[in-house]
Tab-separated table of C-alpha atoms and ligand atoms in Angstrom:
chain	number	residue	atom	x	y	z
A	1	UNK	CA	-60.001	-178.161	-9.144
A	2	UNK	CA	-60.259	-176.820	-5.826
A	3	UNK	CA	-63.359	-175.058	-4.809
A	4	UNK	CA	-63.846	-172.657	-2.431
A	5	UNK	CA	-66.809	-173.556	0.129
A	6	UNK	CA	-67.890	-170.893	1.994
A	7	UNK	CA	-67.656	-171.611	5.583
A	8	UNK	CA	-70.102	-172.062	8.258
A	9	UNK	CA	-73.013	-171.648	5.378
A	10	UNK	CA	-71.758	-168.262	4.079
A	11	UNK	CA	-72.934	-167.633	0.496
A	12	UNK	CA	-71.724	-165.462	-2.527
A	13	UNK	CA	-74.936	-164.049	-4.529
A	14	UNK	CA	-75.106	-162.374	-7.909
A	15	UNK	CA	-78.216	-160.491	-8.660
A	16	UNK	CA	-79.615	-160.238	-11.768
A	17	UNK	CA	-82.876	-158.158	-12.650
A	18	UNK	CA	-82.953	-158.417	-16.650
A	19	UNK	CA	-81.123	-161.477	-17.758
A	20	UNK	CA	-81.646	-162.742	-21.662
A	21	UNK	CA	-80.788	-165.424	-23.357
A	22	UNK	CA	-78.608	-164.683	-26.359
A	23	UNK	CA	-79.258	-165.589	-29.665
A	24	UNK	CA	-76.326	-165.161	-32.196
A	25	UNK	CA	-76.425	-165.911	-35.772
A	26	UNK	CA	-73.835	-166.027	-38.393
A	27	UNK	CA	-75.401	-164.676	-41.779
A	28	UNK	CA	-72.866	-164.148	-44.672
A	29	UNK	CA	-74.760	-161.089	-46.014
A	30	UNK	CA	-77.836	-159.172	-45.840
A	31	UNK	CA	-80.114	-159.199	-48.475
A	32	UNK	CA	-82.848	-156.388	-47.371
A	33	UNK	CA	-86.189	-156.807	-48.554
A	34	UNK	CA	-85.402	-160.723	-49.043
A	35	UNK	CA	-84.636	-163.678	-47.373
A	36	UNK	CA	-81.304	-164.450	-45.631
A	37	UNK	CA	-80.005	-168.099	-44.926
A	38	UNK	CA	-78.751	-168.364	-41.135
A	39	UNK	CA	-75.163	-170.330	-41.719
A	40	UNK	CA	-75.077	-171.018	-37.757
A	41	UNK	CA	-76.948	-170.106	-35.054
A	42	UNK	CA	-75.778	-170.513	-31.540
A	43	UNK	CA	-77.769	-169.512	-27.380
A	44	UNK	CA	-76.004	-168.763	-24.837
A	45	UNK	CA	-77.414	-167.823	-21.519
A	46	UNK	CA	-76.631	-163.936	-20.890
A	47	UNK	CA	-76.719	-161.334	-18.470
A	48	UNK	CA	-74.622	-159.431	-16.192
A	49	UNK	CA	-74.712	-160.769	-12.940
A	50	UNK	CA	-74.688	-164.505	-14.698
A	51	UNK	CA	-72.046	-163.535	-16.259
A	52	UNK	CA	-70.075	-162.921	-12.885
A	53	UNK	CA	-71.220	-166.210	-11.054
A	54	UNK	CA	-69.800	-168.093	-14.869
A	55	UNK	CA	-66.406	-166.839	-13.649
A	56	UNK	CA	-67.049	-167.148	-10.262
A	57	UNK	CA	-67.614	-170.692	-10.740
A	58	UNK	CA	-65.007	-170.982	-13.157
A	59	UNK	CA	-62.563	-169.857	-10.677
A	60	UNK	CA	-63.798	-172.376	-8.141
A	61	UNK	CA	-65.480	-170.116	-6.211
A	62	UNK	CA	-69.300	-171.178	-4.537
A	63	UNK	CA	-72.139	-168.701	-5.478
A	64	UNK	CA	-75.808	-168.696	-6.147
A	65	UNK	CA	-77.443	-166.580	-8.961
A	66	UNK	CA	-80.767	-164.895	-8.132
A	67	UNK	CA	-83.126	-162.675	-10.527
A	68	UNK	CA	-85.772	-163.239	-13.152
A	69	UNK	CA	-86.439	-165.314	-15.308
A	70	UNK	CA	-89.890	-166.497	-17.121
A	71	UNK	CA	-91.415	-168.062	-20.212
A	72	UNK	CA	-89.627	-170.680	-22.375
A	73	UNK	CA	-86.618	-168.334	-22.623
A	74	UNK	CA	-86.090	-168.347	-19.272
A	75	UNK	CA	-86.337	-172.144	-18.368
A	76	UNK	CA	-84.020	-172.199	-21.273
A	77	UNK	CA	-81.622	-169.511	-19.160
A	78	UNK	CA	-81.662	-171.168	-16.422
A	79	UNK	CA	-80.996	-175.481	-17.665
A	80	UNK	CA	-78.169	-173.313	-19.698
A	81	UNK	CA	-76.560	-172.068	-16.780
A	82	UNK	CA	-76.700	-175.372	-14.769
A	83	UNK	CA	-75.266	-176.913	-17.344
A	84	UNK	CA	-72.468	-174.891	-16.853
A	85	UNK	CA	-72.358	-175.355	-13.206
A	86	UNK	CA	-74.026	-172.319	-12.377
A	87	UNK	CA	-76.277	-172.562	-9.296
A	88	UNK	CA	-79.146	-170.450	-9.467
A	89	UNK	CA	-82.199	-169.762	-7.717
A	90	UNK	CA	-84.563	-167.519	-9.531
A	91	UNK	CA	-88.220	-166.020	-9.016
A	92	UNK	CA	-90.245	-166.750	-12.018
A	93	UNK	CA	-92.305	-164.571	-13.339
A	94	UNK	CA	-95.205	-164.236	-15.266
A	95	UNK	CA	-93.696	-162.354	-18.349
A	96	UNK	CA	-90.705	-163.947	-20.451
A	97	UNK	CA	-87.087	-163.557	-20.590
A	98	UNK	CA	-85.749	-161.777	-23.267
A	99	UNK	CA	-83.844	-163.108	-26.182
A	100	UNK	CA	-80.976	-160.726	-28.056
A	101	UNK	CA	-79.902	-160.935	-31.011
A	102	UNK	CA	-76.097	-160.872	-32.456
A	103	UNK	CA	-76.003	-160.749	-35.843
A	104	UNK	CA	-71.983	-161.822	-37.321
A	105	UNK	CA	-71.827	-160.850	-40.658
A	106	UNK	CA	-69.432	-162.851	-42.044
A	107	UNK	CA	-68.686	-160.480	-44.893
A	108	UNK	CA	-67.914	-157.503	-43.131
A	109	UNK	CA	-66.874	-159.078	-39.831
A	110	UNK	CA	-69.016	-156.988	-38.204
A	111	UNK	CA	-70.950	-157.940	-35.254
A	112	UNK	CA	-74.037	-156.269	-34.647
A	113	UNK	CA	-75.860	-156.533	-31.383
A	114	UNK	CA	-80.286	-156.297	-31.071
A	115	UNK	CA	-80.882	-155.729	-27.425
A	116	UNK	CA	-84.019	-156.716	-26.050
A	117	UNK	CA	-85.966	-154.508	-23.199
A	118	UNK	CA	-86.761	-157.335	-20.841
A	119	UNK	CA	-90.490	-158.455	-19.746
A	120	UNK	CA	-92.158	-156.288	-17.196
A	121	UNK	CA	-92.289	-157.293	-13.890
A	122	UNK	CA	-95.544	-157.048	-11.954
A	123	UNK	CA	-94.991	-155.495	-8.605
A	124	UNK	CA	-95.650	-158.924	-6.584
A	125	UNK	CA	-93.153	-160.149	-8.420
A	126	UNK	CA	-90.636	-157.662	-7.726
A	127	UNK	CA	-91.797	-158.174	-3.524
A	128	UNK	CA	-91.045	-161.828	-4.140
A	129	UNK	CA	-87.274	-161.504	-4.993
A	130	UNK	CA	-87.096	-158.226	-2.063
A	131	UNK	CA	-88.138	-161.446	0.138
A	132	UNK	CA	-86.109	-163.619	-0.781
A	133	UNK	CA	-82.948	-161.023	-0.560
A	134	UNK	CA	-84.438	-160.520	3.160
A	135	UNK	CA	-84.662	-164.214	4.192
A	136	UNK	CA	-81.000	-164.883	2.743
A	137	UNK	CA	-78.861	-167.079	5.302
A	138	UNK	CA	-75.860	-164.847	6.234
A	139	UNK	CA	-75.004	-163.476	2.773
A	140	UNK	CA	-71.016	-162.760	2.625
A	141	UNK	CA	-70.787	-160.981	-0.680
A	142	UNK	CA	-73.080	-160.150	-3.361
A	143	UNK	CA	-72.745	-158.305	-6.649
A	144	UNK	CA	-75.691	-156.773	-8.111
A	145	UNK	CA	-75.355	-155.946	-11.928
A	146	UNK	CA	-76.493	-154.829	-15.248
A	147	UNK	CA	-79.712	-153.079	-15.997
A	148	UNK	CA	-83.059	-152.705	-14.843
A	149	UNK	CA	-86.214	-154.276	-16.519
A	150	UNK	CA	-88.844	-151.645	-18.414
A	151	UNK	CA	-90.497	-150.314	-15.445
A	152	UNK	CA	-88.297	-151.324	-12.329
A	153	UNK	CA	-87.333	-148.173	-10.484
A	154	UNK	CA	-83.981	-147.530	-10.105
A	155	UNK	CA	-84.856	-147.145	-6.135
A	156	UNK	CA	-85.048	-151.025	-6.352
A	157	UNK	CA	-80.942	-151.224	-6.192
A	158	UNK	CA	-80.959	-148.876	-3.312
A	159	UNK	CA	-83.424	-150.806	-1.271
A	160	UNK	CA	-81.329	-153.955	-2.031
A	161	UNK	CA	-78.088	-152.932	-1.008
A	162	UNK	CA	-79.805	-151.587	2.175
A	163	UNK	CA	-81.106	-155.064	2.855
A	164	UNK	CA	-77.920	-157.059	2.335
A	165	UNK	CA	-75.947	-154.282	4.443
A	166	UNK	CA	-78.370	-154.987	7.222
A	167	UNK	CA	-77.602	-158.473	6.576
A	168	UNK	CA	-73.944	-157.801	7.169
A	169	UNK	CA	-73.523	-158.545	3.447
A	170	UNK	CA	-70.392	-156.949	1.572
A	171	UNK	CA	-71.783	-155.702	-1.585
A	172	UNK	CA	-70.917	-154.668	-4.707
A	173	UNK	CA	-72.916	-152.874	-7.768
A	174	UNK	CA	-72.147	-152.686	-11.497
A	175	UNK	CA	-74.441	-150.666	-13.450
A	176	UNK	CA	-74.935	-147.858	-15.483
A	177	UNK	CA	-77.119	-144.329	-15.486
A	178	UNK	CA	-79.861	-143.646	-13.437
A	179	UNK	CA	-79.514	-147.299	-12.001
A	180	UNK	CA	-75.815	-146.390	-10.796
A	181	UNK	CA	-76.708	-143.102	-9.733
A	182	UNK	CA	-79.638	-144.001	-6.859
A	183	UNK	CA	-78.176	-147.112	-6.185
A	184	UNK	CA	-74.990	-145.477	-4.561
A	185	UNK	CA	-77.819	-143.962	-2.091
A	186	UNK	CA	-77.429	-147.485	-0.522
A	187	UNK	CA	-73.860	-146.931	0.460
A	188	UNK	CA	-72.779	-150.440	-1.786
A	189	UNK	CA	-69.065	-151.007	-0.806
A	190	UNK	CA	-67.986	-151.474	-3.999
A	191	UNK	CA	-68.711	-150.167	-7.794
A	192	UNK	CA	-66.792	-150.921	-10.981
A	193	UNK	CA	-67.879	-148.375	-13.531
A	194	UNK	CA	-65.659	-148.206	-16.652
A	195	UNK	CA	-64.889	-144.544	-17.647
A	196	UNK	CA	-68.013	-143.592	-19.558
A	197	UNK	CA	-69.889	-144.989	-16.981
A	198	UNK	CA	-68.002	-142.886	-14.281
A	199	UNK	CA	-68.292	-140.032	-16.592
A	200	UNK	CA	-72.030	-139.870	-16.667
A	201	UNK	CA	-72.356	-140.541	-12.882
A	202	UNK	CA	-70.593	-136.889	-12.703
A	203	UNK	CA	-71.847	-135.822	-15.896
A	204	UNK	CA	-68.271	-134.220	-17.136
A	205	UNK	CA	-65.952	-136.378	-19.325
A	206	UNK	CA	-63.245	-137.523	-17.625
A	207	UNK	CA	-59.501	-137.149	-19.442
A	208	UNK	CA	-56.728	-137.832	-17.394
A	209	UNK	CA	-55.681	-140.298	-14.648
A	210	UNK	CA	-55.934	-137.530	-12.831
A	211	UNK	CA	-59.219	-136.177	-13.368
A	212	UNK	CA	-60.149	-140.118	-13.234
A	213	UNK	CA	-58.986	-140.254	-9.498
A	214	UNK	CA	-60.368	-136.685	-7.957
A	215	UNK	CA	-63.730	-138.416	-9.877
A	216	UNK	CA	-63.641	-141.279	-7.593
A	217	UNK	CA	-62.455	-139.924	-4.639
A	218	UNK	CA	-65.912	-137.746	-5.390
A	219	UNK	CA	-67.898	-141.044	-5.140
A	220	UNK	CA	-65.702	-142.279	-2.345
A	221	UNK	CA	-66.726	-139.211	-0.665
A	222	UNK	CA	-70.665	-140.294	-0.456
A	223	UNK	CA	-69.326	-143.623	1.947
A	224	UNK	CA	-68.635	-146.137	-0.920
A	225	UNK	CA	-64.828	-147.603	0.016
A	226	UNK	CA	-63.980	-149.203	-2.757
A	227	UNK	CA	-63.951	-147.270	-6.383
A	228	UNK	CA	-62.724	-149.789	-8.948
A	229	UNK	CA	-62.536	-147.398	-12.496
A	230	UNK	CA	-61.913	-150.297	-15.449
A	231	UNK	CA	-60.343	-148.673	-18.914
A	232	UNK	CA	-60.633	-151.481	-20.805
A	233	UNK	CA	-56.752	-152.229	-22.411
A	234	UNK	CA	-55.422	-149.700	-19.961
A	235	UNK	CA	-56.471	-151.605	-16.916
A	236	UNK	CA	-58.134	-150.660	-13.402
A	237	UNK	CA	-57.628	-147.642	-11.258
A	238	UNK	CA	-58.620	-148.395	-7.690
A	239	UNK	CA	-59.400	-145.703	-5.444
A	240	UNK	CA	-60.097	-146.487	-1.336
A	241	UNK	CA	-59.516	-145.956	1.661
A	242	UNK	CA	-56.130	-144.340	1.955
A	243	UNK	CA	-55.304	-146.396	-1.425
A	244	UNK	CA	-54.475	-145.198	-4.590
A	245	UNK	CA	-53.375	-148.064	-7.323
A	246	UNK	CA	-53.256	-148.790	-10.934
A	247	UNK	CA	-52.882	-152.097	-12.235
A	248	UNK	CA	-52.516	-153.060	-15.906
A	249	UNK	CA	-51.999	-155.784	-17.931
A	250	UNK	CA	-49.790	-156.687	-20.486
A	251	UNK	CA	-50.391	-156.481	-24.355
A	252	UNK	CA	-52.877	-159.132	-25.529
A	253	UNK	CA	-54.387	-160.606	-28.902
A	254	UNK	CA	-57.987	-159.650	-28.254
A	255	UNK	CA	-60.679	-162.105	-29.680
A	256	UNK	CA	-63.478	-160.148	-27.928
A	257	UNK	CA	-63.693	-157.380	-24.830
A	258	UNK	CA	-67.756	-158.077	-23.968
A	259	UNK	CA	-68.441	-159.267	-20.723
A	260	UNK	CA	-64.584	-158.635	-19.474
A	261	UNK	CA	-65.888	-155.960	-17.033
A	262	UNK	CA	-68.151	-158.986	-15.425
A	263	UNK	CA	-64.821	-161.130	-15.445
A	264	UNK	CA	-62.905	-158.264	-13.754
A	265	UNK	CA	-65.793	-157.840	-10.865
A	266	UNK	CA	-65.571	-161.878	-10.451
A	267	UNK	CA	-61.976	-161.594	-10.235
A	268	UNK	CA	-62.499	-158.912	-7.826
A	269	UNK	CA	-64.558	-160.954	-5.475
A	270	UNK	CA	-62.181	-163.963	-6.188
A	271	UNK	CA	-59.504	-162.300	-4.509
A	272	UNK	CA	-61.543	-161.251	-1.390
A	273	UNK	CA	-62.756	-164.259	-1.333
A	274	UNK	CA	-59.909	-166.218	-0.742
A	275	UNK	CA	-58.923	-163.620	1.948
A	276	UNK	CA	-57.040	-161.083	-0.342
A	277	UNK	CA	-56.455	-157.261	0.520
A	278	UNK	CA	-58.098	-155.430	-1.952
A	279	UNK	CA	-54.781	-154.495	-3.718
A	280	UNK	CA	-53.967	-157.626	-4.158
A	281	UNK	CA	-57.401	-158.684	-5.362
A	282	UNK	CA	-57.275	-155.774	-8.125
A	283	UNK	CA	-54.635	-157.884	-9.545
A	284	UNK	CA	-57.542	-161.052	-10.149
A	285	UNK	CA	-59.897	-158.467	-11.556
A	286	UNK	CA	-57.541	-157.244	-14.475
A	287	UNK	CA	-56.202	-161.128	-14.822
A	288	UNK	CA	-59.797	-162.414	-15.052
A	289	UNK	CA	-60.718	-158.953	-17.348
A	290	UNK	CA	-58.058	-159.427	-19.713
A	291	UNK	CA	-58.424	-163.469	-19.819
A	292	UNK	CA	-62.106	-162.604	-21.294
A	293	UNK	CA	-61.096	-161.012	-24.094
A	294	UNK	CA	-58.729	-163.666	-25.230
A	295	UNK	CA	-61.262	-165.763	-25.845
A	296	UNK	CA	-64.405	-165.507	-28.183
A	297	UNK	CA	-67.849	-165.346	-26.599
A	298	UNK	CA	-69.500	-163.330	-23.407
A	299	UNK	CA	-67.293	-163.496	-20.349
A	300	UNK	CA	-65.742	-166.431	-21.414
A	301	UNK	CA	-62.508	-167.286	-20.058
A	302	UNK	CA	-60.072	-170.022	-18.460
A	303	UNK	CA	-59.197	-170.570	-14.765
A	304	UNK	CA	-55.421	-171.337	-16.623
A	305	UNK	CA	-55.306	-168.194	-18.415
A	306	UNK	CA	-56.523	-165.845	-15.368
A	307	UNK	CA	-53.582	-167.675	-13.535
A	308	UNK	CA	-50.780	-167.130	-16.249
A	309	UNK	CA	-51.499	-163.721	-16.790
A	310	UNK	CA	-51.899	-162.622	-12.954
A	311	UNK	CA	-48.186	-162.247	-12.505
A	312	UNK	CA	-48.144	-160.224	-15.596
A	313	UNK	CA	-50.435	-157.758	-14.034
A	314	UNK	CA	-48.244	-154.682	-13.288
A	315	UNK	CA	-49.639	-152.474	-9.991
A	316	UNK	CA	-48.459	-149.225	-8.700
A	317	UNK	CA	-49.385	-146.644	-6.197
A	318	UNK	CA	-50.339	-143.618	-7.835
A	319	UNK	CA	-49.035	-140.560	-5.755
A	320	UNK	CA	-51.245	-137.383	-4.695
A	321	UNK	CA	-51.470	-134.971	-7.460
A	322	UNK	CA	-49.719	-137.173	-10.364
A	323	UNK	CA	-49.996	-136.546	-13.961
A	324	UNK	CA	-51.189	-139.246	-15.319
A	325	UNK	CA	-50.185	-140.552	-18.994
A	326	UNK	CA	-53.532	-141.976	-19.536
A	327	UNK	CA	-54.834	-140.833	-23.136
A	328	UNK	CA	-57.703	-142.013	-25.391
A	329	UNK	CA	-56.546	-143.203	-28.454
B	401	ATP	N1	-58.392	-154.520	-25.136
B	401	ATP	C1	-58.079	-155.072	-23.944
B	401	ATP	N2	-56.834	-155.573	-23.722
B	401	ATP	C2	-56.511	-156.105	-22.539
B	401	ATP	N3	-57.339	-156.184	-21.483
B	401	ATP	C3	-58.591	-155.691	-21.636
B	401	ATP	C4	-59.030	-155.111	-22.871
B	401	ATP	N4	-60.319	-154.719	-22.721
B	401	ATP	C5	-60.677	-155.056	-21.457
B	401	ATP	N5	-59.649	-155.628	-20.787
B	401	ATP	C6	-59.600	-156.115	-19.396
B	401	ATP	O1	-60.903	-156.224	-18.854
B	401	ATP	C7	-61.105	-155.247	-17.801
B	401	ATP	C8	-62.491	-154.666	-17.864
B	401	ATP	O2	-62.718	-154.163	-19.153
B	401	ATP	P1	-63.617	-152.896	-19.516
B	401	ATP	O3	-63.040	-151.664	-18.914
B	401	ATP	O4	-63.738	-152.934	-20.994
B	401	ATP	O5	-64.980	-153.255	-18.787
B	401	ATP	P2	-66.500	-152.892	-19.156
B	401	ATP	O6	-66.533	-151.687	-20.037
B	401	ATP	O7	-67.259	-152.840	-17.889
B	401	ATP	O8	-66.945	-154.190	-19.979
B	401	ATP	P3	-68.371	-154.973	-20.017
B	401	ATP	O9	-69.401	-154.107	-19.374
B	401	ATP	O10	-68.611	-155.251	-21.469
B	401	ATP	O11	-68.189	-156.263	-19.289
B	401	ATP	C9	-59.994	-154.241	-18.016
B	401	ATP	O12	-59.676	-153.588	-16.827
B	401	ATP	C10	-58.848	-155.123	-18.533
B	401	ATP	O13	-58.241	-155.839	-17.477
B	402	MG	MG1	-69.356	-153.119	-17.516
């Protein structure tokens, strides 16, 4: 497979503050009050930004995952994910990663996810990986996701994005709430919320593809080019510069849609990476987006299946003022 060095010691980054390692089980039923035999257990090592340097790497791509990570769990994390190929280079810390659960029952089909609040992070901690963002060789892109540990400020995103802008660093965050809304302060050039996300960012629900775009254009408004709006089976509206587009994919068999909004930022940076215009790199993100949820398991996915399904991806210009058909079914 080819991969994609970064020239003249450029670097791609992900950044992740509260990785875990998760733990799923397979349990046919529950007895309450009793005990339950585990039928399989499996780890995998989780996380939002780790998510986007898996596909980053699976698509061939260089990168270097930076965060947290501490204890047993987090050694465990970290062999996990360079096993997979995944270079990383994390501050450890004195607290320990945290493990969630998934719990299959296999009786109901139901999956049923515990998520764990992360370890705190002592403040000298939190200095250490602010250094390390500052003494970063010519960063070229990075993509800062998920949520904050118990404690962090969400001030923390802004002050990183300010960094890697200084840097000369394209960057890109993908988060939710309070963590969204004061990272923006940092100008990032890039978000992907999905709708809800983008709904509580402007605290009004958001209905039409209409409604969807004047939202963006909102956020495009405050200096951030790049508005990338993911709907899940309905695809990604992009909103920049001058740029209006909607891509979508095609009808799928869905094993699983967790972790497809990491795929769809990796795809994202994919495409820029290998010297796409952002229209054309909207067409990776949906490819790699809908790829994950082919397959079972956390931003999982195949370089092959990303490939087949990116001339599948349908994209057109959405004109001032259009009524949309988007509903919520
Ligand atoms: N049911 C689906 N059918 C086809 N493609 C899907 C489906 N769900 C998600 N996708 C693909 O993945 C992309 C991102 O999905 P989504 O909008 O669900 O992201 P998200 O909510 O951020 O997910 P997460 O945070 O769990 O990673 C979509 O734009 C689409 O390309
Ligand atoms: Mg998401």
């Amino acid at each position: 497979m080819k991969v994609i060095e970064r020239t003249g010691g450029r670097m791609i980054y992900t950044i992740t503050l509260n990785p875990a390692l998760d733990r799923t089980l397979w349990v046919r039923r529950i007895h309450y009050d009793d005990t339950n035999r585990i039928e399989r257990e499996e780890r995998y090592a989780g996380g939002k930004g780790t998510d986007v340097s898996r596909v980053l790497t699976i698509l061939g791509v260089d990168n270097k995952a930076l965060g947290f990570v501490g204890g047993f769990a987090g050694e465990e994390l970290e062999g996990r994910l360079f096993n997979d190929g995944i270079s990383c280079d994390f501050i450890r810390i004195s607290g320990e990663t945290r493990t969630n659960i998934i719990l299959n029952l296999l009786n109901t089909g139901t999956q049923t996810v515990f998520s764990a609040k992360g370890p705190e992070i002592k403040p000298y901690e939190l200095m250490q990986l602010i250094h390390k963002v500052e003494r970063l060789e010519d960063p070229e892109m990075v993509v800062i996701s998920g949520s904050l540990p118990p404690g962090v400020h969400p001030v923390i995103y802004r002050k990183l994005i300010e960094i890697l802008k200084a840097e000369g660093a394209w960057v890109m965050l993908d988060t939710d709430g309070d963590a969204l809304r004061v990272g923006i302060r940092g100008i990032p050039d890039a978000i992907k919320p999905n709708i809800h996300e983008l709904s509580r960012l402007l605290e009004r629900e958001l209905k039409g593809v209409d409604e969807i775009i004047h939202a963006a254009r909102t956020v495009c408004d405050r200096g951030i080019r790049t508005v990338l709006v993911s709907m899940g089976a309905r695809g990604i509206i992009m909103v920049g510069e001058g740029e209006q587009y909607w891509a979508y994919p095609p009808r799928v068999k869905v094993e699983n849609t967790i972790g497809a909004g990491d795929s769809a930022v990796a795809g994202f940076v994919y495409g820029l990476a290998e010297g796409m215009s952002n229209k054309e790199a909207l067409v990776y993100a949906v490819a790699a987006g809908t790829a994950t949820t082919l397959r079972p398991g956390t931003a999982v996915c195949t370089r092959e299946d990303i490939m087949k399904l990116v001339p599948k991806i349908e994209v057109r210009v959405i004109e001032k003022g259009e009524e949309g058909e988007y509903d919520k079914d």
